[in-house]
CSV table of C-alpha atoms in Angstrom, one decimal:
chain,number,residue,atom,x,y,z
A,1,UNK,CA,86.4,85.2,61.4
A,2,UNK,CA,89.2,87.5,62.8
A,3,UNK,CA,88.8,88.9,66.3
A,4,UNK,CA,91.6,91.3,67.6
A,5,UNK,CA,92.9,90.5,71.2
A,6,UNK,CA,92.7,93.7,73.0
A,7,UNK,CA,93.2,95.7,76.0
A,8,UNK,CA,92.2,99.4,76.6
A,9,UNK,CA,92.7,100.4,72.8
A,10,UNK,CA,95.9,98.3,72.9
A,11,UNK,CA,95.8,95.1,70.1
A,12,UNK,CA,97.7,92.4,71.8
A,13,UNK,CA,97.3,89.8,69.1
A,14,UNK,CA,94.2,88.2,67.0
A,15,UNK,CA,92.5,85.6,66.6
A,16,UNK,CA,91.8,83.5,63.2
A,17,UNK,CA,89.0,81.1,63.1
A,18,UNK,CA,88.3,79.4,59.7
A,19,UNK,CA,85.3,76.8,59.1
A,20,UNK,CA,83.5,76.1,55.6
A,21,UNK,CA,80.3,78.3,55.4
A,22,UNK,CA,79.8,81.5,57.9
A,23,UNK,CA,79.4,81.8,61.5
A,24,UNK,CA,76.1,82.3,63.2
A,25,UNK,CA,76.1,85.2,65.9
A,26,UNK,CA,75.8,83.3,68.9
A,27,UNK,CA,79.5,81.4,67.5
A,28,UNK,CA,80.2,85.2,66.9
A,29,UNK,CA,78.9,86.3,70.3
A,30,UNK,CA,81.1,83.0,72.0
A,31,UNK,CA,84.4,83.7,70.1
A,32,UNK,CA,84.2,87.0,71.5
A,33,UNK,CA,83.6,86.6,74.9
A,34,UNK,CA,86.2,84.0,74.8
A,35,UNK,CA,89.2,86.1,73.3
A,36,UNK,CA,87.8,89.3,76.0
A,37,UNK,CA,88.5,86.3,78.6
A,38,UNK,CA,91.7,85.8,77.1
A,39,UNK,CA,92.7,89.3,77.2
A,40,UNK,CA,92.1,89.8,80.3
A,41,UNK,CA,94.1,86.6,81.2
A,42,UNK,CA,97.2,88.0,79.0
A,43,UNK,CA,97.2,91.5,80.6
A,44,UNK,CA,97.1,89.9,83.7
A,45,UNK,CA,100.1,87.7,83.3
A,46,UNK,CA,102.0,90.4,81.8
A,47,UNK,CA,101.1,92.6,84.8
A,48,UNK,CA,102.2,90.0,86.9
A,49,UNK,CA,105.6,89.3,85.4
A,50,UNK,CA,106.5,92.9,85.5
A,51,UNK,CA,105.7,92.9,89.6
A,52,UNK,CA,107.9,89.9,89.8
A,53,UNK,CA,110.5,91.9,88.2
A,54,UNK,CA,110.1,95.0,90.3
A,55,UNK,CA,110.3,92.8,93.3
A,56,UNK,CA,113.4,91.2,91.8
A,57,UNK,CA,115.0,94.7,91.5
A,58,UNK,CA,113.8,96.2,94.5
A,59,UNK,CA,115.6,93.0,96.6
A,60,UNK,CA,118.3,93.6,94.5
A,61,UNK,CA,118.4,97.0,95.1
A,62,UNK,CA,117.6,96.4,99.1
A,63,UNK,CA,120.7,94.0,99.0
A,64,UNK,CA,123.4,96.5,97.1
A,65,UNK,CA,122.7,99.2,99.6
A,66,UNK,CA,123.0,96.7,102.5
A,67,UNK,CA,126.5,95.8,101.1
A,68,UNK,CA,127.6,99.3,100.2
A,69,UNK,CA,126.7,101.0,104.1
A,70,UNK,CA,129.2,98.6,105.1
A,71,UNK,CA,131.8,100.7,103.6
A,72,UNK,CA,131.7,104.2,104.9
A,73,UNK,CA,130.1,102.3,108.5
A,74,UNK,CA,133.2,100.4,109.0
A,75,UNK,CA,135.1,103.4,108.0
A,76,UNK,CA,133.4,106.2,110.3
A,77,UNK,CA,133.9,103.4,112.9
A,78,UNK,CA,137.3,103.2,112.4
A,79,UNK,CA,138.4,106.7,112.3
A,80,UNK,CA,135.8,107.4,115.9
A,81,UNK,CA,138.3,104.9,117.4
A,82,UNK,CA,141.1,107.1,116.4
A,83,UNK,CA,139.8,109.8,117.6
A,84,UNK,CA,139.0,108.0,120.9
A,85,UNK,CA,142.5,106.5,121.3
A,86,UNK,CA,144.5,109.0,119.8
A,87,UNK,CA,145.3,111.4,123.2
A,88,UNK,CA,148.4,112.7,120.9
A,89,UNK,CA,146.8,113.1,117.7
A,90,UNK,CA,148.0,116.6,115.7
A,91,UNK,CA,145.1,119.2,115.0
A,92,UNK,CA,145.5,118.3,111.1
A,93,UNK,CA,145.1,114.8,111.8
A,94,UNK,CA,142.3,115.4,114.1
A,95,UNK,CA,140.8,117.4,111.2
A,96,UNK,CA,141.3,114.8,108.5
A,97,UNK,CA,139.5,111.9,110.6
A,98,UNK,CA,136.9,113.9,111.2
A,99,UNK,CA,136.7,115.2,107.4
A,100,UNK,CA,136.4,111.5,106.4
A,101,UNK,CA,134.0,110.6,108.9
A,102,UNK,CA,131.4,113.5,107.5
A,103,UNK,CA,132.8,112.6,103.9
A,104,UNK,CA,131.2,108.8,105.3
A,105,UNK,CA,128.0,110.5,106.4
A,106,UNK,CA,126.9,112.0,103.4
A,107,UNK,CA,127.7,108.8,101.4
A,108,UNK,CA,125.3,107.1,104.2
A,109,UNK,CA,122.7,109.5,103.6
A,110,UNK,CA,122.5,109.4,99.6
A,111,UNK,CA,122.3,105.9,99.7
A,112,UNK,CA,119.6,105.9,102.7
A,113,UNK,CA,117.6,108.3,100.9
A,114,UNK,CA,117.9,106.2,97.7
A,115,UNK,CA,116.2,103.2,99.6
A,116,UNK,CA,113.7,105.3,100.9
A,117,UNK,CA,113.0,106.6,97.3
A,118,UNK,CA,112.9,102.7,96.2
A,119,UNK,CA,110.7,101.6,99.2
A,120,UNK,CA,108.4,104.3,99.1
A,121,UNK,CA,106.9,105.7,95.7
A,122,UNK,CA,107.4,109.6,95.7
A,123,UNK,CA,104.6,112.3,95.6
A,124,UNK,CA,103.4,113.1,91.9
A,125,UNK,CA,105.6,116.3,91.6
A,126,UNK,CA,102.6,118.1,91.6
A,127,UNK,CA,100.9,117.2,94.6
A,128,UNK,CA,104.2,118.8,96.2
A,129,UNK,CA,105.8,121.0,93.5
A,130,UNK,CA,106.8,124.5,94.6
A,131,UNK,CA,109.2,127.1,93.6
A,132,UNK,CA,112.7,125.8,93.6
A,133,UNK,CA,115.9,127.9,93.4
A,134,UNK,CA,117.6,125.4,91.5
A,135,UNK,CA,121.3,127.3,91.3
A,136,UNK,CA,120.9,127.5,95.3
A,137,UNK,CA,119.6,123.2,95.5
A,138,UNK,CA,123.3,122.7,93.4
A,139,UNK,CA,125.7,124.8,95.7
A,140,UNK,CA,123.8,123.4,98.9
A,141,UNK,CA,124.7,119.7,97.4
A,142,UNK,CA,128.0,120.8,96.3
A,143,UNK,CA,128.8,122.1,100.0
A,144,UNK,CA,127.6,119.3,101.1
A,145,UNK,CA,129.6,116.9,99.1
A,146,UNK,CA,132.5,119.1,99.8
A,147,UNK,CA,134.4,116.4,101.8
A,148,UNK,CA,134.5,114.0,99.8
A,149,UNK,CA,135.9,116.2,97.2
A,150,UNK,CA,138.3,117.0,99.8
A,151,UNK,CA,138.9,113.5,100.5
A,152,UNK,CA,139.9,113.2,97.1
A,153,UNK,CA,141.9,116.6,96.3
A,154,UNK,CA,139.0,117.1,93.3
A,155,UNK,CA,138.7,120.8,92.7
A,156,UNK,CA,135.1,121.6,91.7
A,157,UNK,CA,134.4,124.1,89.1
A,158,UNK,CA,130.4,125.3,89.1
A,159,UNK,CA,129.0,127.4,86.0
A,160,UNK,CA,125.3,128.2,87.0
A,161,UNK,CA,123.5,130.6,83.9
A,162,UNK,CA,123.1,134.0,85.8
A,163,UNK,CA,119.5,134.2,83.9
A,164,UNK,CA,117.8,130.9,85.6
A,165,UNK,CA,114.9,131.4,87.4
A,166,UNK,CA,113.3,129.5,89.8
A,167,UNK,CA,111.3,126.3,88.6
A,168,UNK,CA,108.2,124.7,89.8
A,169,UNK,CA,109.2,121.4,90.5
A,170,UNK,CA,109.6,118.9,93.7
A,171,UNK,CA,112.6,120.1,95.7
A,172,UNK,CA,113.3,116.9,97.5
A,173,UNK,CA,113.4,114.7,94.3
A,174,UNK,CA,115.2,117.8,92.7
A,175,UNK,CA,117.8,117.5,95.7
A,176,UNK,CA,118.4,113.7,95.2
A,177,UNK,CA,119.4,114.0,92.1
A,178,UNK,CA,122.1,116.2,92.3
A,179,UNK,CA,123.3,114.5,95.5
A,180,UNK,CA,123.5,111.4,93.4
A,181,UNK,CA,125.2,113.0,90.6
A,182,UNK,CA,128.2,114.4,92.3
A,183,UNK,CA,128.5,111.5,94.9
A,184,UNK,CA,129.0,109.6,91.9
A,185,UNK,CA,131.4,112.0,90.6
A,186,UNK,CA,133.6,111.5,93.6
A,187,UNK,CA,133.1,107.8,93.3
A,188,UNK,CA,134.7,107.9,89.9
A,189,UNK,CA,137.0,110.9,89.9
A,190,UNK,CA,140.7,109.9,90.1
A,191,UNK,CA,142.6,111.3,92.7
A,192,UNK,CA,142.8,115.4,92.3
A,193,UNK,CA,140.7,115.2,89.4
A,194,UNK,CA,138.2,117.9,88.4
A,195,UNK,CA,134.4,117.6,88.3
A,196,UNK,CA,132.3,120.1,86.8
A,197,UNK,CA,128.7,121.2,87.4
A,198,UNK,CA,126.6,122.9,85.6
A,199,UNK,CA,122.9,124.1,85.1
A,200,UNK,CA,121.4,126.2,82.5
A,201,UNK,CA,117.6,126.7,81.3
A,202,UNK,CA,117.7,125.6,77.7
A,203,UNK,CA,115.1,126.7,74.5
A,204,UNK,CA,114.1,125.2,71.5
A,205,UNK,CA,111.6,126.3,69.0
A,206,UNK,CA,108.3,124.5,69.3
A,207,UNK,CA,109.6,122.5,72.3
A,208,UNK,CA,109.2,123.4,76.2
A,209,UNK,CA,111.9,124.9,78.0
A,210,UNK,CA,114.3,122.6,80.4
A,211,UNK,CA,116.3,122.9,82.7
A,212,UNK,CA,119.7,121.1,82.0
A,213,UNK,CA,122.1,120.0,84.8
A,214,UNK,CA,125.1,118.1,83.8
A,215,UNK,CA,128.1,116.7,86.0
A,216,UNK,CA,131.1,115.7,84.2
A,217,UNK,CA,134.3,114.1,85.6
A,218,UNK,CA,137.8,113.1,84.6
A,219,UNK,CA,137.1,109.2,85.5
A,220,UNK,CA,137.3,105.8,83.7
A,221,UNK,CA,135.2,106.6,80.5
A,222,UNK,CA,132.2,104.8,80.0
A,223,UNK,CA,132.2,102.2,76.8
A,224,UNK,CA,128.4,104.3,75.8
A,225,UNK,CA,127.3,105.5,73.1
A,226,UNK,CA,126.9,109.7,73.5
A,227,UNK,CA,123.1,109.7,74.1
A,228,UNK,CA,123.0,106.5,76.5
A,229,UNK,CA,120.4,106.0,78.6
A,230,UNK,CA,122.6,106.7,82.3
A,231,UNK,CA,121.8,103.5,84.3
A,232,UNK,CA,122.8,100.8,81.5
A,233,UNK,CA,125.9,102.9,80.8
A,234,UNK,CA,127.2,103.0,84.4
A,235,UNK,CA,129.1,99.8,83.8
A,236,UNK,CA,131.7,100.3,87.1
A,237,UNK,CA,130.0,98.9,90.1
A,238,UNK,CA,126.3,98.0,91.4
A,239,UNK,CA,126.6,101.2,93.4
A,240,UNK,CA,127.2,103.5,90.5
A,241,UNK,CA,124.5,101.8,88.6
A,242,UNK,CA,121.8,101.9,91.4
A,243,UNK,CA,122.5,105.6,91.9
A,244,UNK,CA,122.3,106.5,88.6
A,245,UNK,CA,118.7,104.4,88.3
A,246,UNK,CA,117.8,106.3,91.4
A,247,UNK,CA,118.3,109.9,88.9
A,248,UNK,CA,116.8,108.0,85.7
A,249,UNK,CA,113.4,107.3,88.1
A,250,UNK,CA,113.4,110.5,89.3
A,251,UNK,CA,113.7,112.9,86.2
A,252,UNK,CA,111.1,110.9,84.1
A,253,UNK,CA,108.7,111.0,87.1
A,254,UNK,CA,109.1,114.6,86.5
A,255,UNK,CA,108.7,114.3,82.8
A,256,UNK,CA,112.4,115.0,82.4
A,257,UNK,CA,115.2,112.9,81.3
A,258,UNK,CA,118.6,111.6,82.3
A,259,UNK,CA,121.5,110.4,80.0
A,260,UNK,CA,125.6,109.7,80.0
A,261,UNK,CA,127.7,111.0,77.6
A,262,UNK,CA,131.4,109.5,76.8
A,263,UNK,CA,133.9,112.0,76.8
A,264,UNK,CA,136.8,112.6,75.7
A,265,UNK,CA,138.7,112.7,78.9
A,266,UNK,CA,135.9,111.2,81.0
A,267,UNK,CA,132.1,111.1,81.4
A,268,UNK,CA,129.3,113.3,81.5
A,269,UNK,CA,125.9,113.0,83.0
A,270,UNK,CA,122.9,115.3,82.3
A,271,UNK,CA,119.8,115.4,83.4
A,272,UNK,CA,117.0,117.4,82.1
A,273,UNK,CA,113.6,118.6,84.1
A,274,UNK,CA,110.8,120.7,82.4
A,275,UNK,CA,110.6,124.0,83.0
A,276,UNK,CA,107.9,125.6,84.6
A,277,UNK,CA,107.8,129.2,85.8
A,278,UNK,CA,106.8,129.9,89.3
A,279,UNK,CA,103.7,132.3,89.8
């Protein structure tokens, strides 16, 4: 007698019985109740080492973004007490404290919102979706980010396709994205590097339409293979490799995707989201 293990269509192994002569139906009737028991028993486990693991992670998680506030916290601190000691300070010093102190700020608020995404599950996209402008979301983030590039000397080139409409989509998750993607980019640039951002709606026959935003930079390149999936490629730091989780988790729970792609003078990351016209 051979009895298939399963769960909600899915065959999760089988069972083999063997005796000399046939079964009756109540042996039948046992064996199956039996192997329904131990379905239930292996979906469970499974279910219950894959929460273990997301708890791992999440502390994980919980404990690199700990670490990393430390960073720009002990910085903006630093540079406050300038500011407060420094009675003969020169305007352009004055102006590079306080550069680095917002360039801190925005670093603090990526990796705040990142925890936040981690802690708390996000909407569906459509429970929340509306029309986003996503040429205006990228130079918003790119002003943003605009001191660290500054920090850095980076010159930023942006190349938006004139013809991209808005999108029905989430705008926050949209947002932390492409926060995440250049404050990596700054992370890895070299010292007046370049980074370059771009977004354009892309066709294929027979496929949807998506939108493709990419953010390349000049830094270390990354040993990946072109097509990488973007979190196991980001070899550099737990930072990098958090952040780049946080835009893997978002773009799939948009039904998008999110790769890295080795370079020849550096690395690209792209991310792609599902088009959908707005009424």
């Amino acid at each position: 007698m051979i009895v298939p293990i399963k769960r909600e269509h899915i065959v999760l192994g089988i069972v083999v019985l063997k005796r000399p002569g046939s079964f009756t139906a109540e042996q039948q009737d046992l064996v199956e109740r039996v192997v329904a028991r131990a379905a239930v028993a292996i979906e469970n486990a499974r279910l219950y080492a894959a929460v273990r693991a997301a708890d791992r992670a999440k502390s994980e998680f919980v404990g690199v973004v700990a670490h990393d506030l430390k960073v720009p916290m002990t910085s903006i601190l630093g540079y406050s007490d300038l500011l407060a000691r420094g009675s003969g300070l020169r305007e352009e010093q004055v102006n590079r404290y306080l550069q680095r102190i917002d360039a801190n700020l925005m670093r603090m608020r990526v990796m705040l919102d990142n925890l936040l995404t981690v802690l708390a599950q996000p909407e569906h996209p459509d429970r929340s979706a509306r029309g986003v402008d996503v040429s205006r979301v990228i130079r918003d983030a790119v002003d943003r980010t605009l001191p660290q590039f500054n920090e850095k000397g980076l010159a930023v080139h942006v190349a938006i396709d004139d013809l991209l409409p808005p999108m029905f989509a989430h705008p926050d998750s949209v947002t932390r994205i492409i926060d995440n993607l250049l404050v990596n980019a700054t992370q890895r640039s070299p010292q007046g590097g370049d980074v370059r951002v771009s977004a354009a709606l892309k066709s294929a026959p027979g496929d949807e339409d998506t939108v493709m935003i990419s953010v390349t930079d000049h830094g270390r390149r990354l040993p990946a293979l072109p097509g990488a999936d973007a979190a196991d490629a980001a070899d550099v730091d737990a930072s990098t490799r958090v952040a780049l989780r946080i835009v893997k988790f978002l773009a799939e729970h948009h039904g998008g995707s999110a790769w890295a792609e080795s370079l020849p003078a550096g690395t690209g990351f792209h991310v792609t989201l599902p088009f959908r016209r707005t009424a």
